[in-house]
Coordinates of C-alpha atoms in Angstrom, one line a residue:
M219 CA 0.0 0.0 0.0
V220 CA 2.8 2.4 0.9
T221 CA 4.6 1.9 -2.4
L222 CA 1.4 2.7 -4.3
L223 CA 1.1 6.0 -2.5
L224 CA 4.8 7.0 -2.9
P225 CA 4.0 10.1 -5.1
E226 CA 1.5 11.4 -2.5
I227 CA 3.8 10.6 0.4
S228 CA 6.8 12.3 -1.2
I229 CA 4.9 15.6 -1.8
F230 CA 3.4 15.4 1.7
L231 CA 6.9 15.0 3.2
L232 CA 8.1 17.9 1.1
A233 CA 5.3 20.1 2.5
V234 CA 6.1 19.0 6.1
I235 CA 9.8 19.8 5.6
F236 CA 8.9 23.3 4.4
L237 CA 6.6 23.7 7.4
F238 CA 9.7 23.1 9.7
I239 CA 11.8 25.5 7.6
S240 CA 9.2 28.2 7.9
I241 CA 9.7 28.1 11.7
K242 CA 13.5 28.9 11.4
K243 CA 15.0 32.4 11.1
N244 CA 17.0 33.5 8.0
K245 CA 15.1 30.9 5.9
S246 CA 14.6 32.6 2.6
E247 CA 17.8 31.7 0.7
T248 CA 17.9 28.3 2.3
S249 CA 14.3 27.4 1.4
L250 CA 14.6 28.7 -2.3
S251 CA 17.7 26.7 -3.1
F252 CA 16.4 23.7 -1.1
A253 CA 13.1 23.8 -2.9
K254 CA 14.7 23.7 -6.4
F255 CA 16.6 20.6 -5.3
V256 CA 13.8 18.6 -3.6
S257 CA 11.0 19.6 -6.1
I258 CA 12.6 17.1 -8.5
I259 CA 12.1 14.2 -6.1
P260 CA 8.3 13.8 -6.4
F261 CA 8.6 14.1 -10.2
V262 CA 11.1 11.3 -10.3
I263 CA 9.2 9.1 -7.9
S264 CA 6.0 9.7 -9.9
I265 CA 7.7 8.4 -13.0
F266 CA 8.9 5.3 -11.3
C267 CA 5.5 4.7 -9.8
V268 CA 3.6 5.0 -13.1
S269 CA 3.0 1.2 -13.3
G270 CA 1.3 1.0 -9.9
R271 CA -2.1 -0.6 -9.7
G272 CA -4.5 -1.1 -6.9
L273 CA -7.7 -0.1 -5.1
L274 CA -7.3 1.5 -1.6
F275 CA -9.6 2.6 1.2
S276 CA -12.5 0.2 0.4
G277 CA -12.4 1.1 -3.3
A278 CA -12.6 4.9 -2.9
Y279 CA -9.0 5.5 -4.1
S280 CA -7.9 4.1 -7.5
I281 CA -4.3 3.7 -8.5
D282 CA -4.1 3.0 -12.2
L283 CA -2.2 4.1 -15.2
F284 CA -4.6 7.0 -15.8
S285 CA -4.1 8.5 -12.3
Q286 CA -0.4 7.8 -12.3
L287 CA 0.2 9.6 -15.6
F288 CA -1.7 12.7 -14.3
K289 CA 0.5 12.6 -11.1
V290 CA 3.5 12.8 -13.3
M291 CA 2.1 15.9 -15.0
L292 CA 1.2 17.4 -11.7
A293 CA 4.7 16.8 -10.3
F294 CA 6.3 18.1 -13.4
G295 CA 4.2 21.3 -13.3
F296 CA 5.1 21.8 -9.6
C297 CA 8.8 21.3 -10.4
V298 CA 8.8 23.9 -13.2
V299 CA 6.9 26.4 -11.0
V300 CA 9.4 26.1 -8.2
F301 CA 12.3 26.7 -10.7
M302 CA 10.4 29.8 -12.0
L303 CA 10.8 31.6 -8.7
E304 CA 14.6 31.8 -9.1
N305 CA 15.9 35.4 -9.2
T306 CA 12.5 37.1 -9.1
D307 CA 10.9 39.4 -6.6
D308 CA 7.5 37.9 -7.0
I309 CA 7.1 36.8 -3.4
E310 CA 8.2 38.3 -0.2
R311 CA 11.4 36.4 0.6
E312 CA 10.4 35.9 4.3
Y313 CA 7.4 33.9 3.1
V314 CA 9.1 31.7 0.6
A315 CA 9.1 28.6 2.8
E316 CA 5.4 29.0 3.6
Y317 CA 4.7 29.6 -0.1
F318 CA 6.3 26.3 -1.1
M319 CA 4.6 24.5 1.7
F320 CA 1.1 25.6 0.6
L321 CA 1.9 24.8 -3.1
A322 CA 3.1 21.3 -2.0
F323 CA -0.1 20.8 0.0
S324 CA -2.2 21.9 -3.0
V325 CA -0.4 19.4 -5.3
L326 CA -1.0 16.7 -2.7
G327 CA -4.7 17.5 -2.9
L328 CA -4.7 17.4 -6.7
M329 CA -2.8 14.1 -6.6
M330 CA -5.5 12.7 -4.3
L331 CA -8.2 14.1 -6.6
V332 CA -7.0 12.3 -9.7
S333 CA -7.2 9.0 -7.8
S334 CA -10.5 9.6 -6.1
V335 CA -13.5 7.6 -7.4
E336 CA -15.9 8.4 -4.6
L337 CA -17.7 11.6 -3.9
I338 CA -16.6 12.3 -0.3
S339 CA -12.9 11.6 -1.3
I340 CA -13.3 14.0 -4.3
V341 CA -14.7 16.8 -2.0
I342 CA -11.9 16.3 0.6
A343 CA -9.2 16.3 -2.1
L344 CA -10.7 19.3 -3.9
E345 CA -10.8 21.3 -0.6
V346 CA -7.2 20.3 0.3
S347 CA -6.0 21.7 -3.0
S348 CA -8.2 24.8 -3.0
Y349 CA -7.6 26.1 0.6
S350 CA -3.8 26.1 0.0
L351 CA -4.3 28.3 -3.1
Y352 CA -6.6 30.7 -1.2
V353 CA -3.7 31.4 1.1
V354 CA -1.0 31.9 -1.5
V355 CA -2.9 34.3 -3.8
P356 CA -2.3 37.3 -1.5
L357 CA 1.4 36.4 -0.9
R358 CA 2.6 38.9 -3.6
K359 CA 5.3 41.3 -2.9
G360 CA 4.0 44.9 -2.5
H361 CA 0.6 44.1 -0.8
S362 CA -1.5 46.1 -3.3
K363 CA -5.2 46.3 -3.3
M364 CA -5.4 44.2 -6.4
Q365 CA -3.9 41.0 -4.9
W366 CA -6.2 41.2 -1.8
E367 CA -9.2 41.7 -4.1
A368 CA -8.1 38.7 -6.1
A369 CA -7.7 36.6 -3.0
I370 CA -11.1 37.5 -1.6
K371 CA -12.8 36.8 -5.0
Y372 CA -11.0 33.4 -5.3
L373 CA -12.1 32.4 -1.8
F374 CA -15.7 33.7 -2.4
F375 CA -16.2 32.1 -5.8
G376 CA -14.5 28.9 -4.7
A377 CA -16.8 28.6 -1.6
I378 CA -19.8 29.1 -3.8
S379 CA -18.8 26.5 -6.4
T380 CA -18.1 24.0 -3.5
G381 CA -21.5 24.7 -2.0
V382 CA -23.2 24.2 -5.4
M383 CA -21.3 21.0 -6.0
L384 CA -22.2 19.6 -2.6
Y385 CA -25.8 20.5 -3.1
G386 CA -25.8 18.6 -6.5
M387 CA -24.0 15.6 -4.8
S388 CA -26.7 15.4 -2.2
F389 CA -29.3 15.0 -4.9
I390 CA -27.3 12.3 -6.6
Y391 CA -26.8 10.5 -3.3
A392 CA -30.5 10.6 -2.7
A393 CA -31.2 9.1 -6.1
C394 CA -28.4 6.5 -6.2
R395 CA -27.9 5.7 -2.5
S396 CA -24.1 5.5 -3.1
T397 CA -21.2 7.8 -3.2
F398 CA -19.1 5.6 -5.5
L399 CA -18.8 6.8 -9.1
A400 CA -19.0 3.2 -10.4
D401 CA -22.5 2.9 -8.7
I402 CA -23.7 6.3 -9.7
V403 CA -23.0 5.8 -13.4
L404 CA -25.2 2.7 -13.4
T405 CA -28.2 4.9 -12.5
F406 CA -27.5 7.4 -15.2
P407 CA -30.5 6.2 -17.4
T408 CA -32.8 7.1 -14.5
L409 CA -30.9 10.2 -13.4
V410 CA -30.6 12.0 -16.8
G411 CA -34.1 11.0 -17.7
H412 CA -35.5 13.4 -15.0
P413 CA -35.0 17.2 -15.2
L414 CA -33.9 17.2 -11.5
G415 CA -31.3 14.6 -12.3
I416 CA -29.8 16.7 -15.0
V417 CA -29.7 19.7 -12.7
A418 CA -28.0 17.6 -10.0
L419 CA -25.4 16.4 -12.5
I420 CA -24.7 19.9 -13.7
M421 CA -24.4 21.2 -10.1
T422 CA -22.0 18.4 -9.3
L423 CA -19.9 19.0 -12.3
S424 CA -19.8 22.7 -11.6
G425 CA -17.0 22.1 -9.2
F426 CA -14.9 20.5 -11.9
F427 CA -16.0 23.2 -14.4
F428 CA -14.9 25.9 -11.9
K429 CA -11.4 24.4 -11.8
L430 CA -11.3 24.4 -15.6
S431 CA -12.7 28.0 -15.8
L432 CA -15.3 26.8 -18.3
F433 CA -18.0 29.3 -19.3
P434 CA -20.1 30.3 -17.3
F435 CA -18.0 29.2 -14.4
H436 CA -15.1 31.3 -15.5
F437 CA -15.8 34.7 -13.9
W438 CA -13.1 34.3 -11.2
A439 CA -10.2 33.6 -13.7
P440 CA -9.3 37.1 -15.2
D441 CA -9.2 39.0 -11.9
I442 CA -7.3 36.3 -10.1
Y443 CA -4.8 35.9 -12.9
E444 CA -4.2 39.6 -12.9
G445 CA -4.2 40.1 -9.1
A446 CA -2.0 37.1 -8.1
S447 CA 1.7 37.1 -8.4
N448 CA 3.1 35.9 -11.7
V449 CA 4.3 32.6 -10.3
T450 CA 1.1 32.0 -8.4
T451 CA -0.9 32.7 -11.6
T452 CA 1.3 30.2 -13.4
F453 CA 0.4 27.5 -10.8
I454 CA -3.3 28.4 -10.8
A455 CA -3.5 28.6 -14.6
T456 CA -2.0 25.1 -15.2
I457 CA -1.8 22.6 -12.4
P458 CA -5.4 22.6 -10.9
K459 CA -6.8 22.4 -14.5
I460 CA -4.9 19.2 -15.0
A461 CA -6.7 17.6 -12.1
G462 CA -10.1 19.1 -13.0
A463 CA -9.7 17.6 -16.5
A464 CA -8.7 14.3 -15.1
L465 CA -11.8 14.1 -12.9
L466 CA -14.1 15.1 -15.7
I467 CA -12.6 12.5 -18.1
R468 CA -12.7 9.8 -15.4
F469 CA -16.4 10.6 -14.7
T470 CA -17.3 10.2 -18.4
M471 CA -14.9 7.3 -18.9
I472 CA -16.6 4.9 -16.5
A473 CA -20.1 5.9 -17.6
P474 CA -21.7 3.3 -19.9
S475 CA -23.6 5.8 -21.9
F476 CA -25.1 9.3 -21.7
Y477 CA -28.4 10.5 -22.8
M478 CA -28.4 13.1 -25.6
Q479 CA -29.8 15.8 -23.3
F480 CA -26.7 15.8 -21.2
V481 CA -24.4 15.7 -24.3
N482 CA -26.3 18.6 -25.8
I483 CA -25.6 20.6 -22.6
L484 CA -21.9 19.9 -22.9
V485 CA -22.0 20.9 -26.6
I486 CA -23.5 24.3 -25.7
L487 CA -21.0 24.9 -22.9
A488 CA -18.1 24.0 -25.2
A489 CA -19.4 26.4 -28.0
L490 CA -20.0 29.3 -25.5
S491 CA -16.7 28.8 -23.7
M492 CA -14.7 28.9 -27.0
T493 CA -16.5 31.8 -28.4
F494 CA -16.6 34.0 -25.3
G495 CA -13.0 33.3 -24.4
N496 CA -11.6 34.1 -27.8
I497 CA -13.8 37.2 -28.5
V498 CA -13.0 38.8 -25.1
G499 CA -9.4 37.8 -25.5
L500 CA -9.1 40.0 -28.6
V501 CA -9.2 43.2 -26.6
Q502 CA -7.0 42.3 -23.6
K503 CA -3.8 44.4 -23.0
D504 CA -2.6 42.6 -19.9
V505 CA -0.8 39.4 -20.9
K506 CA -2.1 37.5 -17.9
R507 CA -5.7 38.5 -18.5
L508 CA -5.3 37.5 -22.1
L509 CA -4.1 34.1 -21.0
A510 CA -7.1 33.9 -18.6
Y511 CA -9.5 34.3 -21.5
S512 CA -7.4 32.0 -23.6
G513 CA -7.8 29.4 -20.8
I514 CA -11.6 29.8 -20.9
A515 CA -11.5 29.1 -24.7
H516 CA -9.2 26.1 -24.3
A517 CA -11.6 24.6 -21.7
G518 CA -14.2 24.6 -24.5
Y519 CA -11.8 22.9 -26.9
L520 CA -11.0 20.3 -24.2
L521 CA -14.7 19.6 -23.7
M522 CA -14.9 18.6 -27.4
G523 CA -12.9 15.5 -26.7
V524 CA -14.8 14.7 -23.5
L525 CA -18.3 14.9 -25.0
A526 CA -17.3 12.6 -27.8
L527 CA -17.7 9.9 -25.2
T528 CA -15.2 7.6 -26.9
R529 CA -11.8 6.2 -25.9
D530 CA -10.2 8.2 -28.7
G531 CA -12.1 11.4 -27.5
N532 CA -10.9 10.9 -23.9
A533 CA -7.3 10.2 -25.1
A534 CA -7.5 13.4 -27.2
A535 CA -8.6 15.4 -24.1
V536 CA -5.8 13.9 -22.0
Y537 CA -3.3 14.8 -24.8
Y538 CA -4.6 18.3 -25.0
I539 CA -4.5 19.0 -21.3
A540 CA -0.8 17.7 -21.3
I541 CA 0.2 20.1 -24.2
Y542 CA -1.9 22.9 -22.6
L543 CA 0.3 22.5 -19.4
L544 CA 3.4 23.0 -21.5
M545 CA 2.1 25.9 -23.6
N546 CA 0.9 27.9 -20.6
L547 CA 4.0 27.1 -18.6
A548 CA 6.1 28.5 -21.5
C549 CA 4.0 31.7 -21.9
L550 CA 3.9 32.5 -18.2
Y551 CA 7.6 31.7 -17.7
V552 CA 8.3 34.5 -20.2
V553 CA 6.0 36.8 -18.2
V554 CA 7.8 35.8 -14.9
L555 CA 11.3 36.5 -16.4
L556 CA 10.3 39.6 -18.1
A557 CA 8.8 41.1 -15.0
N558 CA 11.7 40.6 -12.7
K559 CA 10.2 42.9 -10.0
G560 CA 6.9 41.0 -10.1
E561 CA 4.8 43.6 -11.9
N562 CA 2.2 42.6 -14.5
V563 CA 3.3 42.5 -18.1
E564 CA 1.4 44.5 -20.8
L565 CA 1.5 43.8 -24.5
D566 CA 3.7 46.9 -25.0
D567 CA 6.3 45.4 -22.6
L568 CA 6.9 42.7 -25.2
M569 CA 8.3 45.2 -27.8
G570 CA 11.8 44.4 -28.8
L571 CA 11.9 41.2 -26.8
S572 CA 13.7 39.3 -29.6
R573 CA 16.7 41.7 -29.2
R574 CA 16.6 41.9 -25.5
A575 CA 16.3 38.2 -24.9
P576 CA 16.2 36.0 -28.0
V577 CA 15.6 32.8 -26.0
L578 CA 12.5 34.3 -24.3
A579 CA 11.2 35.6 -27.6
L580 CA 11.6 32.1 -29.1
T581 CA 9.9 30.5 -26.2
L582 CA 7.0 32.9 -26.4
A583 CA 6.6 32.4 -30.1
V584 CA 6.6 28.6 -30.0
A585 CA 4.0 28.7 -27.1
A586 CA 1.8 31.3 -28.9
F587 CA 1.9 29.3 -32.2
S588 CA 0.9 26.2 -30.2
L589 CA -1.9 27.9 -28.4
A590 CA -3.2 29.2 -31.8
G591 CA -3.0 25.7 -33.2
I592 CA -0.4 26.3 -35.9
P593 CA 1.7 23.3 -37.1
P594 CA 4.0 21.7 -36.3
T595 CA 3.4 22.5 -32.6
G596 CA 1.6 20.3 -30.1
G597 CA -1.4 22.6 -30.0
F598 CA -2.1 21.9 -33.6
T599 CA -1.9 18.1 -33.1
G600 CA -4.0 18.3 -30.0
K601 CA -6.7 20.3 -31.7
L602 CA -6.6 17.9 -34.6
F603 CA -7.3 15.0 -32.3
L604 CA -10.1 16.8 -30.5
F605 CA -11.8 18.0 -33.7
T606 CA -11.5 14.5 -35.3
S607 CA -13.1 12.8 -32.2
A608 CA -16.0 15.3 -32.2
F609 CA -16.5 15.0 -36.0
K610 CA -16.6 11.2 -35.8
Q611 CA -19.5 11.4 -33.3
G612 CA -21.5 13.7 -35.5
H613 CA -20.8 17.0 -33.8
L614 CA -20.1 18.8 -37.2
T615 CA -21.6 22.1 -36.0
L616 CA -19.4 22.2 -33.0
V617 CA -16.3 21.4 -35.1
I618 CA -17.1 24.3 -37.4
I619 CA -17.5 26.6 -34.3
G620 CA -14.2 25.3 -33.0
A621 CA -12.5 26.0 -36.4
V622 CA -13.9 29.5 -36.6
N623 CA -12.7 30.2 -33.0
T624 CA -9.3 28.9 -33.9
V625 CA -9.1 31.5 -36.7
I626 CA -10.2 34.3 -34.3
S627 CA -7.7 33.3 -31.7
I628 CA -4.8 33.5 -34.2
F629 CA -5.1 37.3 -34.2
Y630 CA -4.3 37.8 -30.5
Y631 CA -1.8 34.9 -30.2
L632 CA 0.2 36.1 -33.2
N633 CA 0.0 39.7 -31.8
L634 CA 2.3 38.4 -29.0
V635 CA 4.8 37.3 -31.6
R636 CA 4.5 40.5 -33.6
M637 CA 5.2 42.7 -30.6
S638 CA 8.2 40.6 -29.7
Y639 CA 9.8 40.5 -33.2
S640 CA 8.5 43.4 -35.2
K641 CA 8.4 46.3 -32.7
E642 CA 11.4 48.2 -31.4
A643 CA 11.7 48.5 -27.7
P644 CA 11.3 52.1 -26.3
P645 CA 14.6 53.6 -25.1
N646 CA 13.7 53.4 -21.4
N647 CA 13.0 49.6 -21.7
S648 CA 15.7 48.3 -24.1
N649 CA 18.2 46.8 -21.7
P650 CA 19.1 43.2 -22.4
I651 CA 17.6 40.5 -20.1
K652 CA 20.3 38.2 -18.8
L653 CA 19.2 34.7 -18.2
T654 CA 20.9 32.1 -16.0
F655 CA 21.8 28.6 -17.2
N656 CA 18.8 27.1 -15.4
Q657 CA 16.4 29.6 -16.9
K658 CA 17.6 28.9 -20.4
M659 CA 17.4 25.2 -19.9
V660 CA 13.8 25.4 -18.7
C661 CA 13.0 27.5 -21.8
Y662 CA 14.7 25.0 -24.1
V663 CA 13.0 22.0 -22.4
L664 CA 9.5 23.5 -22.8
V665 CA 10.2 24.5 -26.5
F666 CA 11.5 21.0 -27.2
M667 CA 8.5 19.2 -25.6
I668 CA 5.9 21.5 -27.4
L669 CA 7.5 20.7 -30.7
Y670 CA 8.0 17.0 -30.0
M671 CA 4.3 16.6 -29.1
G672 CA 3.4 18.2 -32.4
I673 CA 5.8 16.3 -34.6
L674 CA 5.8 12.9 -33.0
P675 CA 2.5 12.5 -31.1
K676 CA 2.0 8.8 -31.8
S677 CA 3.8 7.2 -28.8
I678 CA 2.4 9.7 -26.3
F679 CA -1.1 9.5 -27.7
G680 CA -0.9 5.7 -27.6
L681 CA 0.2 5.8 -23.9
F682 CA -2.7 8.0 -23.0
K683 CA -5.1 5.8 -24.9
A684 CA -3.8 2.7 -23.1
A685 CA -4.5 4.5 -19.7
L686 CA -8.2 4.7 -20.5

């Protein structure tokens, strides 16, 4: 049993170690260098534990290839976020140990979430991950009004989504007399055949949709992205979404069939999320707000694979959330390094980036091309898988809406590249940006992985398909 839980145990021990470091004096430099070193350990352990199999805690906790692959992604994302904090003034140095402790606890909750196959376990895991993030949002250097507003909004909207989700779960439990997903899906024909059952399902799924910032559960994202520190935004914009997607895919994966009413609701949510995110993204000047609306649109793309309700569709969704992690990490890493004092980055701040820091400009360009879905990047291949899965299931209208939205999004994604390569930097902002060896290596690794998943997707897609 202990060997099956090694990824969770390693990240828990990491959080406990940072808890003890936070008690010490003169802890900032120690904790930052220590964090970079030990953050690799859960990632390595997760890779070695990927073949683990088993059911724990009376069947409420499932260890399988699906959950283990998602734990690898979570550990990788955490590792990159920790390395991002190097040489930046994003967080008050005296709170660095506490900051890493809460991030580690949040990753622990997300790892528990991807293995949970029972409603109470899901709620506990979701809250463990969420409460840690509520604490880290205001830990931004400067203590401005914006970050406190973001923290309060995140807490407020998070509490509402949890309340709605629990209310929906209570209806489902009343109908099914069980909290296990495997039992609940057997009663779907009865559940979705009744209007109250549909409402209960939507209310339950609202907690997952909130994590994914799917329209109309998106309203927290732009303000929190803008108000939180750049590194915190990177974490919130990527890692919790992986777990939210995993839970949604697992929920549909074990369901024998869905009634068309429920699929139609998912189709409407996907179309609205793509269209709203891309149209509002067109007018954004703050790069983090732009990426927030981009995330809303990408939640709609992701849903195209889920609503196909096929093995290929779910594999396409897993593939897309994996490449989404890399694309966003790359974009936000550029933001973190460009704003060395922790300020927000506007589009105008990207002017002349290709001359000030060619590696950053390249990283941003590859990530933007991938987000836009331009070949040969992973974003293009991921969208191709999603669109093909939806088309094969007869969702032609949704595929057309997705294609039109892809064209719309190209404008604001390529605008990031245009500002970096075609515009001259103003005289007061033309100094070269010096990157350390570690920072360059993180950029190269992200660029390589985005291109690799675009050019050679077969082996990774096959692995994800085998996990379903």
